[in-house]
Each structure stands twice: as C-alpha cells, then as structure tokens.
XYZ file of C-alpha atoms in Angstrom:
621
model
C 164.604 150.541 105.165
C 164.187 147.229 103.360
C 165.722 145.442 106.333
C 163.152 146.976 108.660
C 160.354 145.911 106.328
C 161.625 142.343 106.215
C 161.911 142.235 110.008
C 158.391 143.601 110.234
C 157.061 140.874 107.934
C 158.817 138.219 110.019
C 157.309 139.738 113.161
C 153.786 139.634 111.708
C 154.237 136.005 110.638
C 155.572 134.939 114.028
C 152.763 136.747 115.856
C 150.208 134.957 113.687
C 151.782 131.604 114.544
C 151.844 132.541 118.238
C 148.126 133.344 118.076
C 147.386 129.923 116.587
C 149.484 128.260 119.289
C 147.604 130.250 121.939
C 144.263 129.000 120.618
C 145.507 125.418 120.602
C 147.056 125.435 124.052
C 144.204 126.937 126.071
C 143.820 124.611 129.072
C 140.467 123.071 129.841
C 139.103 122.132 133.235
C 135.600 122.739 134.482
C 132.804 121.389 136.646
C 130.236 119.582 134.523
C 126.622 118.781 135.400
C 124.632 116.173 133.466
C 120.831 116.467 133.444
C 118.745 113.563 132.099
C 115.518 115.200 130.973
C 113.661 112.072 129.915
C 113.993 108.288 130.235
C 111.944 105.427 128.710
C 108.613 104.737 130.460
C 109.690 101.105 130.800
C 112.539 102.046 133.138
C 112.097 100.224 136.484
C 111.437 102.884 139.105
C 113.673 101.186 141.635
C 116.738 101.251 139.367
C 119.554 103.745 139.910
C 121.047 105.544 136.923
C 124.810 105.840 136.574
C 127.253 107.490 134.210
C 130.213 105.372 133.116
C 133.004 107.013 131.210
C 136.625 107.893 130.661
C 136.722 109.694 134.005
C 135.829 106.620 136.145
C 137.432 103.821 134.146
C 134.094 102.933 132.539
C 132.664 101.598 135.773
C 128.989 100.907 135.028
C 127.929 101.031 138.692
C 130.228 103.572 140.322
C 128.397 104.971 143.394
C 130.310 108.252 143.057
C 128.720 108.740 139.650
C 125.083 107.901 140.352
C 122.263 110.257 139.410
C 119.893 111.830 141.917
C 116.216 112.277 141.144
C 115.392 115.977 141.370
C 112.063 117.479 142.442
C 111.233 118.311 138.822
C 111.416 114.618 137.873
C 114.770 114.956 136.129
C 117.970 113.162 137.044
C 121.087 115.174 137.865
C 124.770 114.488 138.486
C 127.719 116.839 138.883
C 131.089 115.490 137.833
C 133.768 116.583 140.357
C 135.940 119.593 139.543
C 139.150 117.595 139.807
C 138.285 115.818 136.568
C 140.682 117.515 134.161
C 140.103 116.049 130.707
C 139.811 117.851 127.413
C 137.157 115.328 126.345
C 134.580 113.566 128.515
C 133.395 110.279 126.967
C 130.527 108.502 128.679
C 127.297 106.476 128.559
C 124.295 106.109 130.844
C 123.648 102.736 132.505
C 121.354 101.214 135.135
C 124.210 99.566 137.012
C 125.656 97.148 134.451
C 126.630 97.039 130.786
C 123.735 94.678 130.110
C 121.523 97.622 131.058
C 123.305 100.331 129.053
C 121.386 102.916 127.031
C 120.548 102.188 123.368
C 118.742 103.937 120.519
C 115.004 103.969 119.760
C 115.212 100.769 117.716
C 117.523 98.999 120.122
C 120.744 99.598 118.204
C 123.852 100.515 120.216
C 124.426 104.261 120.454
C 127.834 105.801 120.040
C 129.671 106.888 123.145
C 128.533 110.355 124.170
C 131.277 112.989 124.140
C 131.578 116.460 125.546
C 134.356 119.068 125.527
C 134.351 121.093 128.769
C 134.906 124.809 128.401
C 137.034 126.937 130.653
C 134.051 128.256 132.605
C 132.773 127.905 136.144
C 130.117 125.370 135.154
C 128.932 123.400 132.137
C 125.549 121.698 131.919
C 124.684 118.859 129.554
C 121.035 118.063 128.846
C 120.268 114.656 127.369
C 117.551 112.068 126.815
C 117.793 108.278 127.114
C 115.849 106.530 124.330
C 115.980 102.918 125.490
C 117.784 100.229 127.470
C 119.732 97.254 126.104
C 118.053 94.714 128.416
C 114.571 95.835 127.362
C 114.649 96.687 123.648
C 118.301 96.069 122.737
C 119.178 94.200 119.573
C 121.944 92.424 121.474
C 119.467 90.188 123.305
C 118.458 88.190 120.237
C 121.536 88.706 118.078
C 123.630 85.876 116.705
C 127.021 85.691 118.417
C 130.412 85.195 116.780
C 133.616 84.304 118.571
C 136.574 86.677 118.495
C 139.767 84.656 118.906
C 143.019 86.557 119.498
C 145.970 84.274 118.849
C 148.739 86.713 119.747
C 149.181 89.824 121.891
C 152.216 92.126 122.302
C 154.979 90.750 124.535
C 154.894 93.824 126.757
C 151.236 93.388 127.703
C 150.920 93.591 131.519
C 150.105 90.056 132.802
C 147.046 91.092 134.802
C 145.730 93.650 132.303
C 142.229 92.902 130.955
C 141.769 92.952 127.194
C 138.518 94.101 125.622
C 137.078 94.268 122.153
C 135.082 97.372 121.303
C 133.272 98.351 118.144
C 130.042 99.265 116.427
C 128.279 96.439 118.277
C 128.574 98.295 121.632
C 128.842 101.925 120.574
C 132.648 101.896 120.962
C 132.819 101.597 124.743
C 136.505 100.695 125.325
C 136.026 98.982 128.699
C 132.747 97.094 128.285
C 132.885 94.177 130.736
C 130.588 92.128 128.505
C 133.307 91.873 125.882
C 136.379 91.170 127.968
C 138.584 88.519 126.369
C 139.348 85.517 128.551
C 142.486 83.423 128.219
C 141.885 79.858 127.035
C 143.836 76.679 127.695
C 145.602 76.923 124.325
C 146.992 80.377 125.153
C 144.509 82.316 123.066
C 142.088 85.030 124.222
C 138.401 84.764 123.361
C 135.055 86.441 123.761
C 131.798 86.588 121.840
C 130.276 89.651 120.207
C 126.773 90.121 118.772
C 126.167 90.354 115.041
C 124.099 93.521 114.723
C 125.519 94.838 111.443
C 126.713 93.044 108.310
C 130.067 94.807 108.627
C 131.740 94.394 111.991
C 134.075 97.264 112.905
C 136.168 96.830 116.010
C 139.416 97.374 117.906
C 141.104 95.898 120.957
C 141.865 97.876 124.117
C 143.085 97.336 127.653
C 140.106 99.218 129.063
C 140.485 102.780 127.753
C 141.521 104.663 124.647
C 145.090 105.492 125.766
C 145.737 101.725 125.803
C 144.094 100.936 122.467
C 145.916 98.775 119.947
C 148.022 100.661 117.439
C 150.704 100.292 114.835
C 154.458 100.344 115.182
C 156.018 103.506 116.605
C 152.842 104.653 118.323
C 150.853 105.244 115.149
C 147.061 104.813 115.426
C 145.592 102.032 113.357
C 142.353 102.202 111.450
C 139.328 100.223 112.611
C 139.412 96.517 111.905
C 136.640 95.526 109.505
C 135.154 92.075 108.926
C 132.208 91.333 106.673
C 129.948 88.892 108.518
C 128.751 86.044 106.300
C 126.028 83.512 107.278
C 128.731 80.905 107.886
C 130.982 83.197 109.924
C 131.387 81.773 113.407
C 134.894 82.792 114.439
C 137.045 85.826 113.735
C 140.754 85.369 114.303
C 142.966 88.334 115.041
C 146.444 89.179 116.227
C 147.387 92.295 118.222
C 150.819 93.604 117.228
C 151.201 96.762 119.326
C 149.600 98.848 122.045
C 149.712 102.582 121.426
C 151.025 103.327 124.918
C 153.869 100.806 124.522
C 155.045 101.615 121.005
C 157.917 104.037 121.602
C 155.495 106.965 121.272
C 157.425 110.195 120.829
C 160.799 108.527 120.283
C 161.067 106.062 117.428
C 163.199 105.895 114.263
C 160.720 107.918 112.211
C 160.156 110.716 114.720
C 163.846 110.879 115.629
C 164.696 111.695 112.007
C 162.166 114.523 112.030
C 163.092 115.692 115.523
C 166.824 115.815 114.801
C 166.070 117.758 111.637
C 163.965 120.241 113.617
C 166.689 120.744 116.246
C 169.371 121.069 113.584
C 167.238 123.670 111.851
C 167.112 125.844 114.960
C 170.896 125.576 115.321
C 171.317 126.473 111.649
C 169.331 129.668 112.168
C 171.873 130.733 114.799
C 174.857 129.708 112.664
C 173.665 131.387 109.478
C 172.987 134.685 111.220
C 176.469 134.646 112.762
C 178.121 134.913 109.338
C 179.454 138.293 108.315
C 178.595 138.587 104.662
C 176.910 140.710 102.040
C 173.707 138.656 101.976
C 172.065 139.319 105.316
C 168.779 140.116 103.574
C 168.725 136.718 101.891
C 169.803 134.929 105.046
C 166.957 136.500 107.012
C 164.500 134.850 104.641
C 166.465 131.612 104.879
C 166.253 131.806 108.678
C 162.476 132.230 108.552
C 162.243 129.334 106.093
C 164.326 126.991 108.254
C 162.411 128.001 111.383
C 159.143 127.261 109.559
C 160.385 123.807 108.549
C 161.623 123.066 112.082
C 158.323 124.193 113.587
C 156.315 121.991 111.211
C 158.539 118.958 111.843
C 158.424 119.412 115.626
C 154.632 119.739 115.486
C 154.325 116.524 113.511
C 156.569 114.711 115.994
C 154.563 115.943 118.993
C 151.332 114.258 117.911
C 153.003 110.841 118.111
C 152.884 111.065 121.885
C 149.338 110.248 123.005
C 149.593 112.341 126.179
C 150.705 115.377 124.172
C 148.023 114.815 121.552
C 145.264 114.407 124.132
C 146.342 117.622 125.875
C 146.875 119.658 122.691
C 145.158 117.855 119.786
C 145.181 120.917 117.525
C 148.945 120.612 117.220
C 148.065 118.120 114.480
C 147.141 121.071 112.230
C 150.430 122.914 112.560
C 152.475 120.835 110.072
C 150.037 121.982 107.380
C 151.273 125.588 107.639
C 154.114 124.705 105.266
C 151.597 124.013 102.496
C 151.279 127.636 101.415
C 154.126 129.354 103.308
C 157.182 127.370 102.278
C 157.148 128.122 98.537
C 156.703 131.946 98.733
C 159.380 132.323 101.420
C 161.770 130.116 99.446
C 161.074 132.266 96.381
C 161.899 135.445 98.323
C 165.103 133.846 99.571
C 166.187 132.859 96.060
C 165.404 136.332 94.706
C 167.346 138.074 97.459
C 170.225 135.619 97.146
C 170.687 135.589 93.391
C 169.169 138.783 92.052
C 170.342 142.059 93.556
C 167.752 144.037 91.587
C 164.798 142.193 93.147
C 162.999 144.433 95.634
C 160.133 143.770 97.990
C 156.892 145.623 97.423
C 153.283 145.609 98.521
C 152.626 142.917 95.944
C 154.746 140.614 98.094
C 151.728 139.969 100.304
C 149.765 138.595 97.343
C 151.922 135.479 97.560
C 150.367 134.762 100.960
C 146.720 134.914 99.854
C 146.463 131.081 99.620
C 147.856 130.815 103.163
C 145.267 133.255 104.498
C 142.524 131.275 102.734
C 143.847 128.115 104.398
C 143.875 129.957 107.727
C 140.209 130.908 107.286
C 139.328 127.283 106.506
C 141.290 125.963 109.474
C 140.071 128.534 111.993
C 136.827 126.560 112.294
C 138.858 123.635 113.632
C 140.177 125.809 116.454
C 136.699 126.994 117.377
C 134.830 123.681 117.301
C 134.538 121.476 120.428
C 137.621 119.414 121.136
C 135.872 116.037 120.855
C 134.577 116.910 117.378
C 138.061 117.998 116.325
C 139.597 114.780 117.661
C 137.026 112.664 115.823
C 137.812 114.639 112.684
C 141.480 113.908 113.313
C 140.764 110.193 113.533
C 138.746 110.380 110.337
C 141.630 112.295 108.786
C 143.534 109.022 108.670
C 141.053 108.128 105.936
C 141.680 111.397 104.063
C 138.297 113.206 104.189
C 137.436 115.682 101.389
C 138.437 118.926 103.142
C 142.003 117.752 103.794
C 142.278 116.143 100.376
C 141.193 119.402 98.711
C 143.595 121.576 100.723
C 146.476 119.196 100.087
C 145.706 118.979 96.350
C 145.626 122.777 96.084
C 148.937 122.910 97.959
C 150.473 120.387 95.549
C 149.538 122.522 92.545
C 150.639 125.705 94.337
C 154.075 124.317 95.215
C 154.586 122.861 91.734
C 153.984 126.287 90.165
C 156.483 127.906 92.524
C 159.026 125.157 91.909
C 159.082 125.901 88.189
C 159.266 129.640 88.867
C 162.230 129.205 91.226
C 163.892 126.842 88.758
C 163.640 129.543 86.095
C 165.312 132.082 88.398
C 168.167 129.683 89.184
C 168.689 128.938 85.479
C 168.787 132.662 84.704
C 171.373 133.120 87.427
C 173.580 130.445 85.886
C 173.294 131.946 82.416
C 174.289 135.414 83.670
C 176.849 134.360 86.258
C 179.816 134.162 83.905
C 179.078 137.584 82.431
C 178.563 139.363 85.744
C 180.775 138.065 88.576
C 184.448 137.177 88.542
C 184.521 134.066 90.759
C 182.700 130.773 90.509
C 179.812 130.555 92.955
C 179.183 127.233 94.666
C 175.437 126.784 94.679
C 175.435 122.993 94.615
C 173.249 123.048 97.701
C 170.541 124.900 95.760
C 170.584 122.205 93.103
C 170.310 119.520 95.777
C 167.412 121.278 97.491
C 165.613 121.728 94.179
C 166.055 118.010 93.447
C 164.686 117.092 96.887
C 161.687 119.364 96.343
C 161.061 117.838 92.936
C 161.129 114.329 94.410
C 158.726 115.481 97.155
C 156.321 116.882 94.566
C 156.451 113.731 92.440
C 155.913 111.553 95.503
C 153.082 113.848 96.605
C 151.429 113.320 93.229
C 151.934 109.560 93.512
C 150.009 109.589 96.794
C 146.982 110.934 94.937
C 147.434 108.467 92.094
C 147.563 105.523 94.518
C 144.452 106.841 96.273
C 142.652 107.244 92.939
C 143.544 103.677 91.943
C 142.111 102.456 95.237
C 138.844 104.280 94.583
C 138.574 103.043 90.985
C 139.226 99.406 91.845
C 137.544 99.448 95.269
C 140.827 98.674 96.988
C 141.729 99.999 100.441
C 144.922 102.046 100.016
C 144.724 104.050 103.265
C 147.648 102.276 104.929
C 149.748 102.660 101.787
C 149.002 106.361 101.340
C 149.574 107.078 105.037
C 152.980 105.382 104.816
C 153.763 107.413 101.697
C 152.836 110.624 103.524
C 155.233 109.697 106.332
C 157.999 109.012 103.838
C 157.383 112.332 102.107
C 157.889 114.129 105.424
C 161.265 112.414 105.742
C 162.148 113.635 102.243
C 161.024 117.132 103.205
C 163.245 117.083 106.304
C 166.285 116.437 104.080
C 166.284 120.160 103.285
C 167.638 120.921 106.734
C 170.181 118.099 106.599
C 171.472 119.368 103.238
C 171.813 122.922 104.542
C 173.505 121.641 107.685
C 176.018 119.605 105.670
C 177.013 122.540 103.485
C 177.040 124.977 106.419
C 179.772 122.848 108.011
C 181.687 121.829 104.895
C 181.317 124.979 102.800
C 180.093 127.929 104.898
C 180.854 130.274 102.014
C 177.626 129.157 100.329
C 175.772 131.579 102.572
C 177.893 134.405 101.161
C 176.888 134.075 97.525
C 177.297 137.276 95.596
C 174.073 138.490 93.942
C 174.213 139.420 90.281
C 172.563 141.950 88.073
C 170.388 140.421 85.386
C 171.545 141.654 81.990
C 168.808 142.973 79.763
C 168.973 143.790 76.081
C 170.775 147.072 75.563
C 168.848 149.912 73.975
C 171.971 151.235 72.178
C 174.545 149.101 70.364
C 178.222 150.234 70.460
C 180.102 150.422 67.147
C 183.444 148.758 66.469
C 185.424 151.946 67.179
C 183.856 152.292 70.629
C 184.588 148.672 71.428
C 188.256 148.982 70.361
C 188.675 152.164 72.427
C 187.088 150.658 75.521
C 189.108 147.485 75.022
C 192.329 149.491 75.169
C 191.194 151.325 78.304
C 190.262 148.060 79.935
C 193.710 146.538 79.324
C 195.399 149.571 80.811
C 193.232 149.605 83.945
C 193.611 145.886 84.578
C 197.407 146.047 84.158
C 198.009 149.180 86.203
C 195.317 149.096 88.893
C 195.060 145.307 89.149
C 191.308 145.410 89.761
C 191.250 141.628 89.560
C 192.759 141.425 93.052
C 189.312 142.259 94.406
C 187.602 138.844 94.917
C 184.136 140.439 94.746
C 184.811 142.343 91.519
C 181.743 142.329 89.307
C 180.736 143.738 85.958
C 178.834 146.794 87.278
C 181.894 147.858 89.325
C 184.199 147.518 86.340
C 181.805 149.405 84.073
C 181.502 152.187 86.632
C 185.291 152.480 86.867
C 185.518 153.140 83.107
C 182.394 155.351 83.000
C 180.650 152.839 80.772
C 177.378 150.954 80.923
C 177.115 147.347 82.004
C 175.831 146.308 78.595
C 178.585 148.024 76.617
C 181.249 146.673 78.955
C 179.853 143.155 78.635
C 179.824 143.379 74.853
C 183.365 144.754 74.790
C 184.655 141.802 76.806
C 182.620 139.265 74.817
C 183.546 140.573 71.350
C 186.882 142.242 72.038
C 188.450 139.453 74.077
C 186.243 136.520 73.083
C 185.517 135.696 76.722
C 182.854 136.197 79.309
C 183.521 138.522 82.232
C 184.599 135.799 84.665
C 187.073 134.154 82.291
C 188.460 137.559 81.358
C 189.205 138.501 84.984
C 190.437 135.050 85.991
C 192.958 135.053 83.157
C 194.680 137.986 84.869
C 194.491 136.240 88.223
C 196.027 133.020 86.890
C 198.844 134.920 85.192
C 199.582 136.867 88.379
C 199.476 133.598 90.344
C 202.075 131.963 88.075
C 204.361 134.976 88.309
C 204.181 135.045 92.109
C 204.825 131.306 92.506
C 208.030 131.692 90.500
C 209.222 134.603 92.651
C 211.634 133.897 95.491
C 209.531 135.796 98.026
C 206.622 133.363 97.651
C 208.545 130.097 98.026
C 207.133 129.483 101.519
C 203.537 130.285 100.526
C 200.931 127.642 99.707
C 199.142 127.581 96.392
C 195.873 128.380 98.133
C 197.377 131.327 99.999
C 198.713 132.836 96.781
C 195.439 132.113 94.970
C 193.508 134.043 97.599
C 196.022 136.903 97.324
C 195.413 137.291 93.587
C 191.627 137.476 93.948
C 190.237 133.943 93.981
C 187.649 133.340 96.707
C 188.012 129.577 97.140
C 190.189 126.605 96.298
C 187.587 125.109 93.961
C 187.191 128.374 92.046
C 190.979 128.675 91.680
C 191.509 125.087 90.495
C 188.704 125.308 87.962
C 189.921 128.627 86.546
C 193.592 127.578 86.450
C 192.856 124.441 84.450
C 190.573 126.363 82.100
C 193.266 128.959 81.373
C 196.391 126.765 81.366
C 194.942 123.362 80.506
C 196.586 121.698 83.503
C 196.180 121.596 87.252
C 198.583 123.786 89.281
C 200.597 120.720 90.378
C 200.836 119.363 86.832
C 201.895 122.737 85.486
C 204.685 123.443 87.960
C 205.977 119.851 88.028
C 206.221 119.579 84.262
C 209.513 120.532 82.531
C 209.509 124.141 81.278
C-alpha cells in the first residue's frame, strides 16, 4: 500500500516536470507582418523603408525586406514563413544605418524584438519617431576611438568585427561601427559619445558570434566612463561565444558526467535485492532530480540549444525546494523503520509549489522578454536573489533536521541492530551539503560587500555559483564510488527508535530474563542471523523492546550489538580451531557465524578479544 503511494507521488512529480518541459519546448514558427502606422513628417517621400534584423543579417537595404505603401497610408511588410526564429530582432531604416530610426529626442532606440507565436499569422503595429540623419544625436556627437589590440586566434580571417552598444541601440551588425585593421595589427573604429557611461560589446555581425568568456559563458557588457579627456578606449577580445567549446568544456563535462552517472546509478540501485526498496525508491527520485538539474544547466552552455529552448535555464532551479524534502524522506525510510508517509508529507512541497507559481509567469511571457531577463539574471535581479535566498534558508533548516535524524540513528544503532552499519557515505554527503550551504551563504556575503563598497562583484559571484554546482554534483560521484566499492550501503537495516519505557522492570525480572536470554542464545544460536535485531529478540522471549534492552544493558553491561557479537566472535574462534574449517577463510567463517561484512567482523573481533584475528591466532597460546 505504501509502495503504491510512493510510486504515485513519483508519478505526479514526473508528470509535473514533463508539463514544464512541454511548455518550454513548444516550437515557434509563424508568418509575421509588420505595419508602420506613422512616420515622422520630415521623412523624404521618395525614400524606401526597410527592416534590418537578425533574419537578414542586419542588411539595412535588403530589397526582400522593403516596405510597401498601402492604400491607407501605412507601410506593410510580411516576413517570409521560412523564417524560423524564436526571437525576431530588428530596426527600421531608410536604406542605410546612417538613416536608422531613433527616438523623439534623437537618442538611439533599442533593437525592437518580437516573439512569434505558433499561429497562422502575427501582426506587429509600430510607429517610427525619428531618423538618425535628421534629428539623431550621433550627427553632432563627439567621437572616441575604440582600439582592439587583440582578438581570438580562431577568428575567421575575412570575418568583420563590429562594436555594438548603447550608442546604436545594440545593433550587432551596424556597418557604421565595423572595426578596420590598422598597419600595426590593431582594429579600430570610432563611436559617438551620447551617454557618460559607454556600454558595449564586440560581435562578428550577429548575437551568436558575440564575444564571450571562456567555455562559452556570456560576458557582461563592457562599461567605460567617458571623461572629457577620453579619446581612445583600448580593449582586448579573449573569446567568441561560438568558438569557446560551448557544450563541451571542463566545467560542463564534470556536470554532464555526473548527470549520466546519476542515471546509471538509478538502474544499479534498483537492481539490488534488499530490505530497503522503499528508501531506494526515494534515493532514485533524488538522483534523477540531481541528474536532470545538472543536465539542464549544461544544456544552456550551447548557444544553439539555448536559443531554441531558452526556458531550460529555469530547470536547474527545481532543486531549490525539492532536493531537501526528498532527501529527508530517503533518510527517514532508510534509518527509521517506524517513519510512515502521510498526507502531511505534501506540506514539505509547499515552497516548491510557491516557486512554481512564481516561475510560471516566465513560461507564459514572450520569449524575447524571457531571454532579456535571462541576460539580466547574470546581474542577479531581485526576483532570483529572493528565491535563492529563501532556498538557502529552506535547505539549511532541512540540513539540521536530517543531521538530527542521523545522530539519533547512531545513538540507537548499538542498542537495536547486531551488525555495524557502514553509513560513511551519508556522512560524506552531509559534509558536501554543508560546504555547499556555507559557500552559498558566502555568495550573498560577497554580493553584499560589493553593494556596500560600490564594487562590482558579479563576475566573482557568478564564478562562485559555478563552483557550487560542481560541489553539488559531488553527491552523485560519492554515491557512485560507494555503489561500486561497497554496494551493501544500499542495504542498510532500519532501526526502531527507542523511547522511554512506561514501566520499569525490577531486579528479579531482569535476572529471570537474563537467564532465559543465555539459554536461547546458547541453544538456538540466534546470533547466526546477520539481520538479528532487538525487536526480533524481544519477540522471541515474549518481552518488550525496552525491557529487553535494559536487561542487556544492566544484566550484561553491554549494548545489544556488543552482546550479540560476543557470541559470534566466540563461535568464530571455536570454528577456526576445528579441523573441518582448516580450508575456510576468516571471512567465510565470519559470514557463517552472523557477521555481514569484513569490516564489521574485524571491528567486533578486536573489541571483544583486543587483537586482530591474525594477531590472535599467530600469537602463542
């Protein structure tokens, strides 16, 4: 019954993720018509209007993209159906970039953007406020020289290089600002000083070929404060986004290998035959969640993938409020046999559903707005900062709760189960999570210092975020290591948490039960059962767990595990000295007498005898 409920919860979670993927992967391709409703009165009547954009390589006078004057006095143009772009970026010109549209006061206008819908036809209505050659600020602006002293080695020899920025509305292929190679091997052009702060980037004519950082990472806008004496701006281009490894680089390979290993681990873990299938189902969901988040983060490093499915950038955030509750359920099912799922289980997912409500707006908004938000996200806008901060607090609370459960397990383990349980991997995972949380907090502290001292820390915090994802991926590597080296870790025996007994046995009852216990252990050899636990032993003697525990603690001066292992060690010694076991290995005999692993046997033997098995049998009797 519980198994069916768990499977049902997994099914609901997976269906929700599939729905999000469906929203993100809806293809877009449509016929788009642009209608210019009004143009400046100063527009020469003989001039032809054109649209230059991402779909025609920013050609300012492309005859295939010229407007026709309609009978109603408006200009119309239909972009061909074969244009299949999720975002159309464009500007209106009169045949050259010197005659591009500008704002009312002559300032450059930002590139117009539109996200086509999957419909038979889209129509854009717009108004042109002015023209650069008539009222543009560029005409009378002071010019500064942009001097590029170095470009990436892989730059195609014949490829043009442009500078784009707030001085031209961010047109990536503006012919006015093409850099020309000089005799000294540099590349130069001049740009107008329209604003005190010049923001700019270099491109090879379009956004897919914009400059970036190592490994395909986007770089923030360059910024230069223009002083009265500023005449030249020197720059160096280190990478082009389309030539920087993209999807495959050292950083993404670490995440990608972790994601693939996680999927393999899900198959391996579920192939084990053990008594913890309930716990391992939660572990499988947890590992799949981690792998999905890591793969999603890797995918956005490829520009072609990101341009086709930009909303994949949101998917890594699903771990914010899902990881901790699922990990908690796994720990409870693994270590505490009395922990049951209930309707209250869903309360743990309330923060995730709140996050889903916040994020759903990103799936519904036009693609170009989402992409711009994604670019701004590099600067950590408030909505992402708030969600991430809430997630940090949320995960910290769960970390301490899980730590408490693990500590309780350790304190009860010796009094409840008869073999040592190897849960080193849990300790390692908890340490990794603690480091992630501390590093997560440091990211906010570094950002706060930057704000207080007016210091730009964006590059630092972005690098710290990347490093934290590498730390997070270590979870899968740790599980993979232990799955190969010690597969028994996925067969941990759950324990029953001992509570304070309501009735206290007297000395006579303890002595009587102590005698019964000796007899049963000697005659029935219950210790040969490697999974023997306190509840089973108490049930055999028709006693309660609490009375049995107290009898062993007070009557024998040991905890349950040491009590049982003393019998196992004694039986082991007797068998080794028998002629019939001369050809058996120590480990084989140890498993025969009830130990479940070599490490458990060695630890118990030395605790009982004071020596290792080899030391004991090699020493003179």
